CSV table of C-alpha atoms and ligand atoms in Angstrom, one decimal:
chain,number,residue,atom,x,y,z
K,98,MET,CA,-9.9,-25.5,-9.8
K,99,THR,CA,-6.6,-26.9,-11.0
K,100,THR,CA,-3.6,-24.7,-10.5
K,101,ASN,CA,-2.1,-25.5,-14.0
K,102,GLN,CA,-5.0,-23.6,-15.5
K,103,LYS,CA,-3.5,-20.4,-17.0
K,104,PRO,CA,-5.3,-17.2,-15.9
K,105,VAL,CA,-6.7,-15.2,-18.8
K,106,TYR,CA,-5.8,-11.6,-18.4
K,107,THR,CA,-7.4,-8.9,-20.3
K,108,GLY,CA,-6.1,-5.7,-18.6
K,109,ASP,CA,-8.9,-5.7,-16.1
K,110,ILE,CA,-9.2,-8.6,-13.8
K,111,ALA,CA,-12.2,-10.6,-14.9
K,112,GLU,CA,-15.1,-10.9,-12.6
K,113,GLN,CA,-15.4,-14.4,-11.3
K,114,HIS,CA,-18.7,-15.6,-10.2
K,115,ILE,CA,-18.7,-18.8,-8.2
K,116,ASP,CA,-21.4,-21.0,-6.9
K,117,PRO,CA,-21.5,-20.1,-3.1
K,118,SER,CA,-22.0,-23.8,-2.4
K,119,GLN,CA,-18.6,-24.4,-3.9
K,120,GLU,CA,-16.9,-22.0,-1.5
K,121,TYR,CA,-14.7,-23.2,1.4
K,122,SER,CA,-16.7,-23.8,4.5
K,123,ALA,CA,-15.6,-22.6,8.0
K,124,GLU,CA,-14.7,-26.2,8.8
K,125,ARG,CA,-13.0,-27.0,5.5
K,126,GLN,CA,-10.4,-24.4,5.1
K,127,GLU,CA,-7.2,-26.4,4.5
K,128,ILE,CA,-5.9,-27.7,1.2
K,129,ASP,CA,-3.5,-30.6,0.5
K,130,PHE,CA,-1.0,-28.8,-1.6
K,131,SER,CA,1.2,-30.8,-4.0
K,132,SER,CA,5.0,-31.0,-3.5
K,133,ASP,CA,5.4,-28.9,-6.7
K,134,GLN,CA,3.3,-26.1,-5.1
K,135,HIS,CA,5.3,-26.2,-1.9
K,136,ALA,CA,8.5,-26.0,-4.0
K,137,ILE,CA,7.2,-23.0,-5.9
K,138,TRP,CA,6.3,-21.4,-2.6
K,139,ALA,CA,9.8,-22.1,-1.2
K,140,ASP,CA,11.4,-20.6,-4.3
K,141,LEU,CA,9.2,-17.5,-4.1
K,142,PHE,CA,9.9,-17.1,-0.4
K,143,ALA,CA,13.7,-17.5,-0.8
K,144,GLY,CA,13.5,-15.0,-3.7
K,145,VAL,CA,12.3,-12.2,-1.3
K,146,HIS,CA,14.2,-13.3,1.7
K,147,GLN,CA,17.5,-11.8,0.7
K,148,SER,CA,19.2,-9.3,2.8
K,149,TYR,CA,19.9,-7.0,-0.3
K,150,LEU,CA,16.1,-6.8,-0.8
K,151,MET,CA,15.0,-6.9,2.9
K,152,ASP,CA,17.2,-3.9,3.6
K,153,HIS,CA,14.7,-1.9,1.5
K,154,ILE,CA,11.6,-3.2,3.2
K,155,CYS,CA,10.2,-1.3,6.2
K,156,GLN,CA,11.0,-2.5,9.7
K,157,GLU,CA,7.3,-3.2,10.5
K,158,TYR,CA,7.1,-5.8,7.8
K,159,LYS,CA,10.1,-7.6,9.2
K,160,ASN,CA,8.7,-7.5,12.7
K,161,GLY,CA,5.4,-8.9,11.5
K,162,LEU,CA,7.1,-11.6,9.4
K,163,ALA,CA,9.0,-12.8,12.5
K,164,LEU,CA,5.7,-13.0,14.4
K,165,LEU,CA,4.0,-14.9,11.7
K,166,GLU,CA,6.6,-17.7,11.9
K,167,LEU,CA,6.2,-18.9,8.3
K,168,ASP,CA,8.0,-22.1,7.3
K,169,PRO,CA,10.2,-21.1,4.3
K,170,GLN,CA,9.6,-24.6,2.7
K,171,GLN,CA,5.9,-25.0,3.2
K,172,ILE,CA,2.7,-23.2,2.4
K,173,PRO,CA,1.2,-22.4,5.8
K,174,THR,CA,-2.2,-23.8,6.9
K,175,VAL,CA,-5.0,-21.3,7.6
K,176,ALA,CA,-5.0,-22.6,11.2
K,177,HIS,CA,-1.4,-21.6,11.6
K,178,LEU,CA,-2.1,-18.1,10.2
K,179,ASN,CA,-5.0,-17.6,12.5
K,180,GLU,CA,-3.0,-18.8,15.6
K,181,ARG,CA,-0.4,-16.2,14.9
K,182,ILE,CA,-2.8,-13.4,13.9
K,183,THR,CA,-6.1,-13.5,15.7
K,184,PRO,CA,-4.8,-13.3,19.3
K,185,ARG,CA,-2.7,-10.2,18.3
K,186,THR,CA,-5.1,-8.1,16.3
K,187,GLY,CA,-8.5,-9.8,16.2
K,188,TRP,CA,-8.3,-10.3,12.4
K,189,ARG,CA,-9.2,-13.7,10.9
K,190,ILE,CA,-8.0,-15.3,7.7
K,191,GLU,CA,-10.5,-17.1,5.5
K,192,ARG,CA,-9.8,-19.1,2.3
K,193,THR,CA,-11.8,-18.3,-0.8
K,194,ARG,CA,-12.0,-19.9,-4.3
K,195,VAL,CA,-12.4,-16.5,-5.8
K,196,ARG,CA,-9.2,-15.5,-7.5
K,197,TYR,CA,-9.8,-11.8,-7.3
K,198,THR,CA,-12.4,-10.7,-4.9
K,199,LEU,CA,-14.4,-7.7,-6.0
K,200,ALA,CA,-14.2,-4.7,-3.7
K,201,ASP,CA,-17.9,-4.8,-2.6
K,202,ASP,CA,-17.4,-8.4,-1.3
K,203,TRP,CA,-13.9,-7.7,0.0
K,204,TYR,CA,-15.0,-4.8,2.2
K,205,LYS,CA,-18.0,-6.7,3.6
K,206,LYS,CA,-15.5,-9.2,4.9
K,207,PHE,CA,-13.2,-6.4,6.0
K,208,ALA,CA,-16.0,-4.9,8.1
K,209,GLN,CA,-15.9,-8.3,10.0
K,210,ARG,CA,-12.1,-8.1,10.3
K,211,THR,CA,-11.8,-11.1,7.9
K,212,PHE,CA,-9.0,-11.1,5.4
K,213,LEU,CA,-9.6,-13.4,2.4
K,214,ILE,CA,-6.8,-15.4,0.9
K,215,THR,CA,-7.2,-17.1,-2.5
K,216,ASP,CA,-6.5,-20.8,-3.1
K,217,TYR,CA,-4.6,-20.0,-6.2
K,218,LEU,CA,-0.8,-20.1,-6.4
K,219,ARG,CA,1.1,-18.8,-9.4
K,220,THR,CA,2.7,-21.4,-11.7
K,221,ARG,CA,6.4,-21.9,-12.5
K,222,ASP,CA,6.2,-19.7,-15.6
K,223,GLN,CA,4.8,-16.8,-13.5
K,224,MET,CA,7.5,-16.5,-11.0
K,225,GLU,CA,8.5,-13.0,-12.1
K,226,PHE,CA,5.0,-11.6,-12.5
K,227,THR,CA,1.4,-12.5,-12.0
K,228,PRO,CA,-1.3,-10.0,-12.7
K,229,GLU,CA,-3.6,-11.8,-10.4
K,230,PRO,CA,-2.6,-11.6,-6.7
K,231,ASP,CA,-2.1,-15.2,-5.7
K,232,MET,CA,-1.8,-16.7,-2.2
K,233,PHE,CA,1.9,-15.9,-2.0
K,234,HIS,CA,0.9,-12.2,-2.4
K,235,ASP,CA,-1.9,-12.5,0.1
K,236,ILE,CA,0.2,-14.4,2.7
K,237,VAL,CA,3.7,-13.1,2.4
K,238,GLY,CA,2.7,-9.6,1.2
K,239,HIS,CA,-0.1,-8.8,3.6
K,240,LEU,CA,-0.3,-11.2,6.5
K,241,PRO,CA,2.9,-10.3,8.4
K,242,TYR,CA,1.4,-6.9,8.9
K,243,LEU,CA,-1.9,-8.3,10.2
K,244,THR,CA,0.0,-9.4,13.4
K,245,LEU,CA,0.6,-5.7,14.1
K,246,GLU,CA,-1.8,-3.3,15.7
K,247,PHE,CA,-0.9,-0.3,13.6
K,248,TYR,CA,-1.6,-2.1,10.3
K,249,ALA,CA,-4.9,-3.6,11.6
K,250,ARG,CA,-5.8,0.0,12.5
K,251,ILE,CA,-5.0,1.1,8.9
K,252,GLU,CA,-7.0,-1.7,7.4
K,253,ASP,CA,-9.9,-1.0,9.8
K,254,LYS,CA,-10.3,2.4,8.2
K,255,PHE,CA,-11.4,1.2,4.8
K,256,ALA,CA,-14.5,-0.8,5.2
K,257,PRO,CA,-16.6,1.6,7.3
K,258,ALA,CA,-16.0,4.4,4.7
K,259,TYR,CA,-16.4,2.1,1.7
K,260,LEU,CA,-19.8,0.8,2.9
K,261,LYS,CA,-21.2,4.3,3.2
K,262,ALA,CA,-19.4,5.9,0.2
K,263,THR,CA,-21.0,6.9,-3.1
K,264,GLN,CA,-19.9,5.0,-6.2
K,265,GLU,CA,-17.5,7.8,-7.1
K,266,GLU,CA,-16.0,7.8,-3.6
K,267,ARG,CA,-15.6,4.1,-3.7
K,268,GLU,CA,-13.3,4.4,-6.7
K,269,VAL,CA,-11.1,6.8,-4.7
K,270,ILE,CA,-11.2,4.5,-1.6
K,271,LYS,CA,-10.0,1.6,-3.7
K,272,ARG,CA,-7.2,3.6,-5.1
K,273,LEU,CA,-6.2,4.9,-1.6
K,274,ALA,CA,-5.9,1.3,-0.5
K,275,TRP,CA,-4.1,0.4,-3.7
K,276,TYR,CA,-1.4,3.1,-3.3
K,277,SER,CA,-1.0,2.5,0.4
K,278,THR,CA,-1.4,-1.1,1.5
K,279,GLU,CA,-0.6,-2.6,-1.9
K,280,PHE,CA,1.9,-0.2,-3.5
K,281,GLY,CA,2.8,2.3,-0.8
K,282,LEU,CA,6.2,3.4,0.4
K,283,VAL,CA,7.2,5.0,3.7
K,284,VAL,CA,10.1,7.0,4.9
K,285,GLU,CA,12.0,5.3,7.8
K,286,ASN,CA,15.2,6.7,9.2
K,287,ASN,CA,15.3,9.2,6.4
K,288,ARG,CA,15.3,6.4,3.7
K,289,PHE,CA,12.5,5.3,1.3
K,290,LYS,CA,11.3,1.9,2.4
K,291,ILE,CA,8.9,-0.5,0.8
K,292,PHE,CA,5.6,-1.0,2.6
K,293,GLY,CA,3.0,-2.3,0.1
K,294,ALA,CA,2.2,-6.0,-0.2
K,295,GLY,CA,2.1,-5.8,-4.0
K,296,ILE,CA,5.7,-4.6,-4.2
K,297,ILE,CA,7.0,-7.1,-1.7
K,298,SER,CA,5.4,-10.0,-3.4
K,299,GLY,CA,6.2,-8.9,-7.0
K,300,ARG,CA,9.7,-9.3,-8.2
K,301,ALA,CA,9.5,-6.7,-11.0
K,302,GLU,CA,7.9,-4.1,-8.8
K,303,LEU,CA,10.4,-4.8,-6.0
K,304,ALA,CA,13.4,-4.5,-8.3
K,305,ASN,CA,12.0,-1.3,-9.9
K,306,ALA,CA,11.4,0.4,-6.6
K,307,ILE,CA,14.9,-0.5,-5.2
K,308,MET,CA,16.6,0.6,-8.5
K,309,GLU,CA,14.7,3.9,-8.3
K,310,PHE,CA,16.0,4.5,-4.7
K,311,TYR,CA,19.5,4.1,-6.1
K,312,ARG,CA,18.9,6.1,-9.3
K,313,LEU,CA,17.5,9.1,-7.5
K,314,SER,CA,20.8,9.5,-5.8
K,315,ARG,CA,23.0,8.6,-8.8
K,316,ASP,CA,21.2,11.2,-11.0
K,317,THR,CA,21.4,13.7,-8.1
K,318,VAL,CA,17.6,14.1,-7.9
K,319,ILE,CA,17.7,13.2,-4.1
K,320,ASP,CA,20.6,13.8,-1.9
K,321,TYR,CA,20.5,11.2,0.8
K,322,THR,CA,22.5,13.3,3.2
K,323,GLY,CA,19.6,15.7,3.4
K,324,GLN,CA,15.9,15.3,4.3
K,325,VAL,CA,14.6,12.8,1.6
K,326,PHE,CA,10.9,13.5,2.0
K,327,GLU,CA,11.3,17.2,1.8
K,328,GLN,CA,13.3,16.9,-1.4
K,329,LEU,CA,10.8,14.5,-2.9
K,330,SER,CA,8.0,16.9,-2.1
K,331,GLU,CA,9.9,19.7,-3.9
K,332,GLN,CA,10.5,17.5,-6.9
K,333,PHE,CA,6.9,16.6,-7.0
K,334,LEU,CA,5.7,20.2,-6.8
K,335,SER,CA,8.0,21.4,-9.5
K,336,HIS,CA,7.0,18.5,-11.9
K,337,LYS,CA,3.4,18.3,-11.0
K,338,THR,CA,2.0,19.5,-14.4
K,339,ASP,CA,4.0,16.9,-16.3
K,340,LEU,CA,3.2,14.2,-13.8
K,341,TYR,CA,-0.5,14.9,-14.3
K,342,ARG,CA,0.0,14.7,-18.0
K,343,ILE,CA,1.6,11.3,-17.6
K,344,ILE,CA,-1.2,10.1,-15.3
K,345,ASP,CA,-3.8,11.2,-17.9
K,346,GLY,CA,-1.8,9.6,-20.7
K,347,VAL,CA,-1.5,6.3,-18.8
K,348,ASN,CA,-5.2,6.2,-18.1
K,349,GLU,CA,-6.0,7.0,-21.7
K,350,LEU,CA,-3.8,4.1,-22.8
K,351,HIS,CA,-5.4,1.9,-20.2
K,352,ARG,CA,-8.9,2.8,-21.5
K,353,HIS,CA,-7.8,1.7,-25.0
K,354,GLY,CA,-6.6,-1.6,-23.7
K,355,GLN,CA,-3.0,-0.9,-24.5
K,356,MET,CA,-1.6,-1.9,-21.2
K,357,SER,CA,-2.9,-5.4,-20.9
K,358,SER,CA,0.4,-7.0,-20.1
K,359,GLN,CA,3.4,-6.0,-18.2
K,360,ASP,CA,5.8,-5.8,-21.1
K,361,GLN,CA,3.4,-4.0,-23.2
K,362,GLY,CA,2.7,-1.6,-20.3
K,363,TRP,CA,6.3,-0.5,-19.9
K,364,ASN,CA,6.8,-0.1,-23.6
K,365,VAL,CA,3.7,2.1,-24.1
K,366,VAL,CA,4.6,4.2,-21.1
K,367,HIS,CA,8.1,4.7,-22.5
K,368,SER,CA,6.6,5.9,-25.8
K,369,LEU,CA,4.1,8.0,-23.9
K,370,TYR,CA,7.0,10.1,-22.6
K,371,GLU,CA,8.0,10.7,-26.2
K,372,THR,CA,4.5,11.6,-27.3
K,373,LEU,CA,4.2,14.1,-24.4
K,374,ASN,CA,7.7,15.4,-25.1
K,375,ILE,CA,8.9,14.8,-21.5
K,376,SER,CA,12.5,13.7,-21.4
K,377,ARG,CA,13.3,10.7,-19.4
K,378,GLU,CA,15.9,12.3,-17.1
K,379,GLY,CA,16.1,13.7,-13.6
K,380,TYR,CA,12.8,13.1,-11.8
K,381,PHE,CA,11.4,11.2,-14.7
K,382,GLY,CA,14.5,9.2,-15.5
K,383,GLY,CA,13.5,5.9,-13.8
K,384,GLU,CA,11.1,3.0,-14.4
K,385,VAL,CA,8.8,4.3,-11.7
K,386,ILE,CA,8.1,7.8,-10.5
K,387,LEU,CA,8.0,8.4,-6.7
K,388,ALA,CA,5.6,11.0,-5.4
K,389,PRO,CA,4.5,12.0,-2.0
K,390,PHE,CA,1.2,10.3,-1.0
K,391,ASP,CA,-1.3,12.9,-2.0
K,392,VAL,CA,-5.0,12.2,-1.8
K,393,ALA,CA,-5.9,14.7,-4.6
K,394,THR,CA,-3.3,13.2,-7.0
K,395,ILE,CA,-4.4,9.6,-6.2
K,396,ALA,CA,-8.0,10.6,-6.7
K,397,HIS,CA,-7.0,12.1,-10.1
K,398,ILE,CA,-5.9,8.6,-11.3
K,399,PRO,CA,-9.3,7.7,-12.8
K,400,LYS,CA,-8.6,4.0,-13.1
K,401,THR,CA,-6.6,1.6,-11.0
K,402,VAL,CA,-4.0,0.2,-13.3
K,403,TYR,CA,-3.6,-3.5,-12.5
K,404,ALA,CA,-0.9,-4.5,-15.0
K,405,PHE,CA,1.8,-2.4,-13.5
K,406,ASN,CA,2.2,0.8,-11.6
K,407,PRO,CA,4.1,3.7,-13.1
K,408,ILE,CA,3.9,5.7,-9.9
K,409,PHE,CA,4.5,4.8,-6.3
K,410,PHE,CA,3.4,7.1,-3.5
K,411,VAL,CA,5.5,7.7,-0.4
K,412,CYS,CA,4.3,8.6,3.1
K,413,GLU,CA,6.5,10.6,5.4
K,414,SER,CA,5.7,8.2,8.3
K,415,PHE,CA,3.0,5.8,9.3
K,416,GLU,CA,1.5,8.5,11.4
K,417,GLN,CA,1.2,10.7,8.3
K,418,MET,CA,-0.4,7.7,6.4
K,419,ASP,CA,-2.9,7.4,9.2
K,420,GLU,CA,-3.7,11.1,9.0
K,421,LEU,CA,-4.0,11.3,5.2
K,422,LEU,CA,-6.2,8.3,5.0
K,423,ASP,CA,-8.4,9.6,7.9
K,424,SER,CA,-8.8,13.0,6.2
K,425,TYR,CA,-10.7,11.2,3.3
K,426,LEU,CA,-12.2,8.2,5.0
K,427,LYS,CA,-13.3,9.4,8.4
K,428,PRO,CA,-15.9,12.0,7.2
K,429,ILE,CA,-17.5,9.4,5.0
K,430,ALA,CA,-17.5,6.7,7.7
K,431,ALA,CA,-19.2,9.2,10.1
K,432,ARG,CA,-22.2,9.6,7.8
K,433,ALA,CA,-25.5,8.4,9.3
Q,649,FE2,FE1,-3.2,-7.4,-2.0
């Protein structure tokens, strides 16, 4: 596959079937990247590695990033990643040609503590946004965490439940992963911090999350001198009916293919507020809505929206994330 091939994006990530004989073998995992690709990597890496952004990312991410010892100028080899990760948590990194691995295949690998990284890197014209997670997302978003026991433990929860779940439960499990490890937030030192790999590796998502932290205070929705999680929970409860109307509306639009690109997505959500007669102020005044991580609400989102995320869910702590994920996943994993 050449990297100048533009991905076709239709709102859902297209299934990609590849000839298994074309897949990377255990012995042949490394790629000779071009100098252009290393340069794109370096620019993406420098783009995230700014103190004004890193201040809003959780401490665990920064601990893991230091342990991963990435070269800011070079795409790392799989061998380097495994040297840094496997002795610490037992997880292994494996390269795949599949650009977006389907959940069934993904969780089979997860059960073996194997984390797949794609061989695709976004192109210059996709620096701001790529609907398909590329290797920058996989490596810089997820892998720092895989050096850490607590994250390995969180990732370890998904596969045993997924493999025993009904089809309906699998949809919920995918969304729980999406809104925690991909797009989750966590409270640290009484501040909202970014946790999810999808936010860290996506410039638009990162900017929207940080802007929202600021806006919540500016518009006196959250008073940062008080307990932030408590206030967020109160806001969520008093706006729950409208929030559910927005979720239903977003999913209705998604079903009709009206959110197949990022720009289009934001525009249709803005007009959705008008249609629903919800004024964009106070709790609903930002580009994203923050809500406490709530299994029932997440399960209510009938379709994972890939193009962009109008809601981010916040855990009070990593212990709480552990507990909430266990409350849904453990009983399923325990089935005979
Ligand atoms: Fe991801």
